[in-house]
CSV table of C-alpha atoms in Angstrom, one decimal:
chain,number,residue,atom,x,y,z
A,4,MET,CA,0.0,0.0,0.0
A,5,LYS,CA,2.8,2.4,0.9
A,6,ARG,CA,4.5,1.6,-2.4
A,7,ARG,CA,1.3,2.4,-4.3
A,8,GLN,CA,0.9,5.7,-2.4
A,9,PHE,CA,4.5,6.6,-3.1
A,10,ALA,CA,4.1,5.8,-6.8
A,11,ALA,CA,0.9,7.8,-7.0
A,12,ARG,CA,2.5,10.8,-5.3
A,13,ALA,CA,5.5,10.6,-7.5
A,14,ALA,CA,3.3,10.5,-10.6
A,15,ALA,CA,1.4,13.5,-9.4
A,16,ALA,CA,4.6,15.4,-8.7
A,17,PHE,CA,5.9,14.6,-12.1
A,18,ALA,CA,2.7,15.7,-13.8
A,19,ALA,CA,2.7,19.0,-11.8
A,20,THR,CA,6.3,19.6,-12.8
A,21,ALA,CA,5.6,18.9,-16.5
A,22,ALA,CA,2.7,21.3,-16.5
A,23,ALA,CA,4.5,24.1,-14.7
A,24,PRO,CA,5.8,26.9,-16.9
A,25,TRP,CA,9.5,26.8,-17.5
A,26,VAL,CA,11.5,29.3,-15.5
A,27,PHE,CA,14.6,30.9,-17.0
A,28,ALA,CA,17.4,32.2,-14.8
A,29,GLN,CA,17.2,36.0,-14.8
A,30,ASP,CA,21.0,36.4,-14.9
A,31,ARG,CA,21.4,34.4,-18.2
A,32,THR,CA,20.9,35.3,-21.8
A,33,VAL,CA,19.1,33.3,-24.5
A,34,ARG,CA,21.3,33.2,-27.7
A,35,ILE,CA,19.7,32.6,-31.1
A,36,LEU,CA,22.4,31.5,-33.5
A,37,VAL,CA,22.0,32.6,-37.1
A,38,GLY,CA,24.3,31.0,-39.6
A,39,PHE,CA,24.5,34.0,-41.9
A,40,PRO,CA,25.8,37.6,-41.7
A,41,PRO,CA,23.7,40.5,-40.4
A,42,GLY,CA,21.3,42.1,-42.9
A,43,GLY,CA,20.0,39.0,-44.7
A,44,SER,CA,16.4,37.8,-44.5
A,45,VAL,CA,17.0,35.1,-41.9
A,46,ASP,CA,18.8,37.6,-39.7
A,47,VAL,CA,16.1,40.2,-40.0
A,48,VAL,CA,13.3,37.8,-39.1
A,49,ALA,CA,15.3,36.3,-36.3
A,50,ARG,CA,15.8,39.8,-34.8
A,51,VAL,CA,12.1,40.7,-35.2
A,52,LEU,CA,11.2,37.5,-33.3
A,53,ALA,CA,13.9,38.0,-30.7
A,54,ASP,CA,12.5,41.5,-29.8
A,55,LYS,CA,9.1,40.0,-29.1
A,56,MET,CA,10.4,36.9,-27.3
A,57,ARG,CA,12.4,39.1,-25.0
A,58,VAL,CA,9.1,40.5,-23.7
A,59,SER,CA,7.1,37.3,-23.6
A,60,LEU,CA,9.8,35.2,-22.0
A,61,GLY,CA,10.9,37.9,-19.6
A,62,GLN,CA,14.4,37.2,-20.7
A,63,ASN,CA,17.3,38.8,-22.5
A,64,VAL,CA,17.4,37.4,-26.0
A,65,ILE,CA,20.2,38.2,-28.4
A,66,ILE,CA,21.1,37.2,-32.0
A,67,ASP,CA,24.5,35.6,-32.4
A,68,ASN,CA,25.6,35.6,-36.1
A,69,LYS,CA,27.8,32.6,-36.9
A,70,PRO,CA,28.2,32.8,-40.7
A,71,GLY,CA,29.8,30.0,-42.6
A,72,ALA,CA,29.1,26.8,-44.6
A,73,ALA,CA,25.6,28.0,-45.5
A,74,GLY,CA,24.4,27.6,-41.9
A,75,ARG,CA,26.1,24.4,-41.0
A,76,LEU,CA,28.6,26.0,-38.6
A,77,ALA,CA,25.8,27.5,-36.5
A,78,LEU,CA,23.9,24.1,-36.4
A,79,GLY,CA,27.1,22.3,-35.6
A,80,GLU,CA,27.6,24.6,-32.5
A,81,LEU,CA,23.9,24.2,-31.5
A,82,ARG,CA,24.0,20.4,-31.4
A,83,ARG,CA,26.9,20.5,-28.9
A,84,THR,CA,25.2,22.8,-26.4
A,85,ALA,CA,23.2,21.9,-23.3
A,86,PRO,CA,19.4,21.4,-23.8
A,87,ASP,CA,18.5,24.1,-21.4
A,88,GLY,CA,17.0,26.7,-23.8
A,89,TYR,CA,19.8,29.2,-23.5
A,90,THR,CA,21.1,28.4,-27.0
A,91,LEU,CA,18.8,28.1,-30.0
A,92,ALA,CA,19.2,28.5,-33.8
A,93,PHE,CA,17.0,30.1,-36.4
A,94,SER,CA,17.8,28.4,-39.6
A,95,PRO,CA,16.7,28.4,-43.3
A,96,SER,CA,15.4,25.0,-44.4
A,97,GLY,CA,18.3,24.3,-46.8
A,98,ALA,CA,20.6,23.1,-44.0
A,99,MET,CA,18.0,20.6,-42.9
A,100,VAL,CA,16.5,19.4,-46.3
A,101,ILE,CA,19.2,20.1,-49.0
A,102,HIS,CA,22.5,19.5,-47.2
A,103,PRO,CA,21.7,15.9,-46.2
A,104,TRP,CA,21.6,14.9,-49.9
A,105,LEU,CA,24.7,16.9,-50.9
A,106,TYR,CA,27.2,16.3,-48.1
A,107,PRO,CA,28.1,12.7,-47.3
A,108,ASN,CA,29.9,13.8,-44.1
A,109,LEU,CA,27.4,16.4,-43.0
A,110,GLY,CA,28.3,16.1,-39.3
A,111,TYR,CA,24.7,16.1,-38.0
A,112,ASP,CA,21.4,14.2,-38.6
A,113,PRO,CA,18.7,16.8,-39.1
A,114,ALA,CA,16.0,14.4,-37.8
A,115,LYS,CA,17.9,13.3,-34.6
A,116,ASP,CA,20.4,16.0,-33.6
A,117,PHE,CA,18.0,18.9,-33.0
A,118,THR,CA,14.8,19.7,-31.3
A,119,PRO,CA,12.2,21.3,-33.6
A,120,ILE,CA,10.5,24.2,-31.8
A,121,SER,CA,8.7,26.6,-34.2
A,122,LEU,CA,8.1,27.3,-37.8
A,123,GLY,CA,9.0,31.0,-38.3
A,124,SER,CA,8.0,32.0,-41.9
A,125,THR,CA,7.7,30.4,-45.3
A,126,PHE,CA,8.9,31.9,-48.6
A,127,ASP,CA,9.9,31.4,-52.2
A,128,PHE,CA,12.7,33.2,-54.0
A,129,ALA,CA,13.3,36.1,-56.3
A,130,VAL,CA,15.3,35.9,-59.6
A,131,THR,CA,16.9,39.3,-59.8
A,132,ALA,CA,18.9,40.9,-62.6
A,133,GLY,CA,21.5,43.6,-61.9
A,134,PRO,CA,23.1,46.2,-64.1
A,135,GLY,CA,25.5,43.5,-65.4
A,136,ALA,CA,22.6,41.9,-67.3
A,137,PRO,CA,20.8,43.2,-70.4
A,138,ALA,CA,17.4,44.8,-70.4
A,139,GLY,CA,14.3,42.6,-70.9
A,140,ASP,CA,12.4,39.8,-69.2
A,141,LEU,CA,13.8,36.6,-67.7
A,142,LYS,CA,13.8,34.8,-71.1
A,143,ALA,CA,15.8,37.6,-72.6
A,144,VAL,CA,18.4,37.5,-69.9
A,145,LEU,CA,18.7,33.7,-70.1
A,146,ALA,CA,19.1,34.0,-73.8
A,147,TRP,CA,21.9,36.5,-73.3
A,148,MET,CA,23.5,34.1,-70.8
A,149,LYS,CA,23.3,31.3,-73.2
A,150,ALA,CA,25.0,33.4,-75.9
A,151,ASN,CA,27.6,34.6,-73.4
A,152,PRO,CA,28.6,31.5,-71.3
A,153,ALA,CA,31.6,33.3,-69.7
A,154,LYS,CA,29.2,35.8,-68.1
A,155,ALA,CA,26.4,33.3,-67.2
A,156,ASN,CA,26.9,33.5,-63.4
A,157,TYR,CA,24.3,33.7,-60.7
A,158,ALA,CA,24.8,34.6,-57.1
A,159,THR,CA,23.2,33.1,-54.0
A,160,SER,CA,23.7,33.3,-50.2
A,161,GLY,CA,25.8,30.1,-50.1
A,162,ALA,CA,26.6,26.7,-51.5
A,163,GLY,CA,24.1,24.0,-50.8
A,164,THR,CA,21.3,26.4,-50.1
A,165,VAL,CA,17.8,26.1,-51.6
A,166,PRO,CA,18.5,29.2,-53.9
A,167,HIS,CA,21.7,27.4,-55.1
A,168,PHE,CA,19.7,24.4,-56.1
A,169,ALA,CA,16.8,26.5,-57.5
A,170,GLY,CA,19.3,28.2,-59.8
A,171,GLN,CA,20.5,24.9,-61.0
A,172,LEU,CA,16.9,23.8,-61.8
A,173,ILE,CA,16.3,27.1,-63.7
A,174,ALA,CA,19.5,26.5,-65.7
A,175,GLN,CA,18.5,23.0,-66.6
A,176,ALA,CA,15.0,24.0,-67.5
A,177,ALA,CA,16.2,26.8,-69.7
A,178,GLY,CA,19.1,24.9,-71.2
A,179,VAL,CA,21.6,27.5,-70.0
A,180,PRO,CA,24.9,26.3,-68.4
A,181,MET,CA,24.9,28.9,-65.5
A,182,THR,CA,27.8,29.0,-63.1
A,183,HIS,CA,27.0,29.3,-59.4
A,184,VAL,CA,28.8,32.0,-57.3
A,185,ALA,CA,28.4,31.4,-53.6
A,186,TYR,CA,28.5,34.2,-51.0
A,187,ARG,CA,28.6,34.2,-47.2
A,188,GLY,CA,25.0,35.5,-47.1
A,189,GLY,CA,22.4,37.3,-49.2
A,190,ALA,CA,23.5,40.8,-48.3
A,191,PRO,CA,27.1,40.6,-49.8
A,192,ALA,CA,25.6,38.8,-52.8
A,193,ALA,CA,23.2,41.6,-53.4
A,194,GLN,CA,26.0,44.2,-53.2
A,195,ASP,CA,27.9,42.5,-56.0
A,196,LEU,CA,24.7,42.2,-58.0
A,197,ILE,CA,24.2,46.0,-57.7
A,198,GLY,CA,27.9,46.5,-58.5
A,199,GLY,CA,27.6,44.5,-61.7
A,200,GLN,CA,30.1,41.8,-60.6
A,201,VAL,CA,27.4,39.2,-61.2
A,202,PRO,CA,24.4,39.6,-63.6
A,203,LEU,CA,21.8,37.4,-61.8
A,204,MET,CA,20.9,36.5,-58.3
A,205,VAL,CA,18.6,33.8,-56.9
A,206,ASP,CA,17.7,34.4,-53.2
A,207,THR,CA,14.9,35.5,-50.9
A,208,ALA,CA,13.1,38.6,-52.2
A,209,SER,CA,14.1,40.5,-49.0
A,210,GLU,CA,17.7,40.7,-50.3
A,211,THR,CA,16.8,42.7,-53.4
A,212,ILE,CA,13.3,44.0,-53.0
A,213,GLU,CA,14.2,47.5,-51.8
A,214,HIS,CA,16.8,47.8,-54.6
A,215,HIS,CA,14.2,46.6,-57.0
A,216,ARG,CA,11.8,49.3,-55.8
A,217,ALA,CA,14.6,51.9,-56.1
A,218,GLY,CA,15.3,50.9,-59.7
A,219,LYS,CA,18.8,49.6,-59.0
A,220,VAL,CA,18.0,46.0,-59.9
A,221,ARG,CA,15.0,44.1,-61.5
A,222,ILE,CA,13.2,41.2,-60.0
A,223,LEU,CA,12.3,39.2,-63.1
A,224,ALA,CA,10.4,36.3,-61.5
A,225,VAL,CA,9.6,34.5,-58.2
A,226,THR,CA,9.9,30.8,-57.7
A,227,GLY,CA,6.7,30.0,-55.9
A,228,ALA,CA,3.5,28.5,-57.3
A,229,GLN,CA,1.8,31.9,-56.9
A,230,ARG,CA,2.9,35.5,-57.2
A,231,SER,CA,4.2,37.2,-54.1
A,232,ARG,CA,2.0,39.5,-52.1
A,233,ALA,CA,4.9,42.0,-51.9
A,234,LEU,CA,5.6,41.8,-55.7
A,235,PRO,CA,2.1,41.4,-57.3
A,236,ASP,CA,3.4,42.6,-60.7
A,237,VAL,CA,6.3,40.1,-60.9
A,238,PRO,CA,5.5,36.8,-62.7
A,239,THR,CA,6.2,33.3,-61.3
A,240,LEU,CA,8.8,31.2,-63.1
A,241,GLN,CA,5.9,29.1,-64.5
A,242,GLU,CA,4.3,32.3,-65.9
A,243,ALA,CA,7.7,33.2,-67.4
A,244,GLY,CA,7.9,29.9,-69.2
A,245,ILE,CA,10.3,28.1,-66.9
A,246,ASN,CA,8.8,24.9,-65.4
A,247,VAL,CA,10.3,25.3,-61.9
A,248,THR,CA,8.9,25.9,-58.5
A,249,ALA,CA,10.9,26.2,-55.2
A,250,ASP,CA,10.0,27.3,-51.7
A,251,ALA,CA,11.5,27.0,-48.3
A,252,PHE,CA,11.0,28.0,-44.6
A,253,PHE,CA,12.7,29.3,-41.5
A,254,GLY,CA,12.7,27.2,-38.4
A,255,LEU,CA,13.6,27.7,-34.7
A,256,TYR,CA,15.6,24.7,-33.3
A,257,GLY,CA,17.2,23.7,-30.1
A,258,PRO,CA,19.8,21.1,-29.2
A,259,PRO,CA,18.7,17.5,-28.8
A,260,GLY,CA,16.9,16.4,-25.6
A,261,MET,CA,15.2,19.6,-24.7
A,262,PRO,CA,12.4,19.1,-22.1
A,263,PRO,CA,8.9,19.3,-23.7
A,264,GLU,CA,7.7,22.0,-21.3
A,265,LEU,CA,10.6,24.2,-22.2
A,266,VAL,CA,10.0,23.6,-25.9
A,267,ALA,CA,6.3,24.5,-25.4
A,268,ARG,CA,7.2,27.7,-23.5
A,269,ILE,CA,9.5,28.9,-26.3
A,270,ASP,CA,7.0,27.9,-29.0
A,271,ARG,CA,4.3,29.9,-27.4
A,272,SER,CA,6.5,33.0,-27.4
A,273,VAL,CA,7.0,32.6,-31.2
A,274,ALA,CA,3.3,31.9,-31.8
A,275,ASP,CA,2.4,35.1,-29.8
A,276,ALA,CA,4.9,37.1,-31.9
A,277,MET,CA,3.6,35.8,-35.2
A,278,ARG,CA,0.1,37.0,-34.3
A,279,MET,CA,1.2,40.6,-33.9
A,280,PRO,CA,0.3,42.9,-36.8
A,281,ASP,CA,3.6,44.7,-36.8
A,282,VAL,CA,5.5,41.4,-37.0
A,283,GLN,CA,3.3,40.2,-39.9
A,284,GLU,CA,3.6,43.4,-41.8
A,285,LYS,CA,7.4,43.4,-41.4
A,286,ILE,CA,7.7,39.8,-42.7
A,287,TYR,CA,5.3,40.5,-45.6
A,288,SER,CA,7.4,43.6,-46.5
A,289,LEU,CA,10.4,41.3,-47.0
A,290,GLY,CA,8.6,39.2,-49.5
A,291,LEU,CA,8.1,36.4,-47.0
A,292,VAL,CA,5.0,34.9,-45.5
A,293,PRO,CA,4.5,35.0,-41.7
A,294,ALA,CA,3.6,31.5,-40.6
A,295,HIS,CA,3.7,29.5,-37.4
A,296,ALA,CA,3.6,25.8,-36.6
A,297,GLY,CA,4.6,24.0,-33.4
A,298,PRO,CA,7.3,21.3,-32.9
A,299,ALA,CA,5.4,18.3,-34.3
A,300,GLU,CA,4.2,20.2,-37.4
A,301,LEU,CA,7.7,21.7,-38.0
A,302,ALA,CA,9.2,18.2,-37.9
A,303,ALA,CA,6.6,17.0,-40.4
A,304,ILE,CA,7.1,20.0,-42.7
A,305,GLN,CA,10.9,19.4,-42.6
A,306,ALA,CA,10.5,15.7,-43.4
A,307,ALA,CA,8.2,16.5,-46.4
A,308,HIS,CA,10.7,19.0,-47.8
A,309,LEU,CA,13.5,16.5,-47.3
A,310,LYS,CA,11.7,13.9,-49.3
A,311,ARG,CA,10.7,16.4,-52.0
A,312,TRP,CA,14.3,17.4,-52.7
A,313,GLU,CA,15.8,13.9,-52.7
A,314,MET,CA,15.3,12.9,-56.3
A,315,PRO,CA,15.8,16.3,-58.0
A,316,ILE,CA,19.1,16.6,-56.3
A,317,LYS,CA,20.2,13.0,-57.0
A,318,ASN,CA,19.1,13.3,-60.6
A,319,SER,CA,20.8,16.7,-61.1
A,320,GLY,CA,24.3,15.2,-61.3
A,321,PHE,CA,26.0,18.2,-59.7
A,322,LYS,CA,28.5,17.8,-56.8
A,323,ALA,CA,28.4,19.6,-53.5
A,324,GLU,CA,30.8,22.5,-53.2
A,325,ALA,CA,33.5,22.6,-50.5
């Protein structure tokens, strides 16, 4: 009887602990790792969310940029940290759904080495021409590239990213042997696009949308199935005659083994932020779509994107870049 009472009390105590809100230490700071330089779309959205999470969690939250290897360096650091919620990462989906098919020695298993917490926006990509490209629509620029193979370069925010592979799909569909030029983020890629060092760029619209509005560059197409709310006059690739679609997402992740109640607490803070009109407007203005999903849904979305990219990458024949 005593054993039964003890077991019952232990179960009740465990349930009460699991249901209690997670309490952060006030003298510690929550770091959100971003694997790209400041100024890019993932960095901007991470900072918008961090500002709101700082209030809802009652905790100091900072962004810690760890650029390199298209986000892999930040994720490598994340998986080695303690599962106490003080180190998280806000990552584009490429590191989770593209890299596993490209890099035999990736160094992490996206499905096992991280704790999914929250979906933090979905998006497609913009195909942008700079002053180094001729006037005209996308087909005209691609025709010029085909006639000038030494100049047929396109920039992205890094090797092994979804924009990198989207550019390869565009090249294949158009029959143009385009050369990929990888940068350490979208912001430096956009600067070289504006400067004429590369004629074309494939990346999130946020990297070039203000320059497009200012007339410095031209967004020729978006890669989604539908036109972007922020760019209603810009056609999709399908509308431009290129049979390619590509989309992606940002996700907030923790190290493996995080307690469910801690994950739920952080996820609620992201969900609360995503419901705020100013957050939604900021994300829309970047050419992205504000969207939230919890841990289980994020894991399912990640698995679906991973499966979707498998055969296109394996059939492409291109090798991962160092």
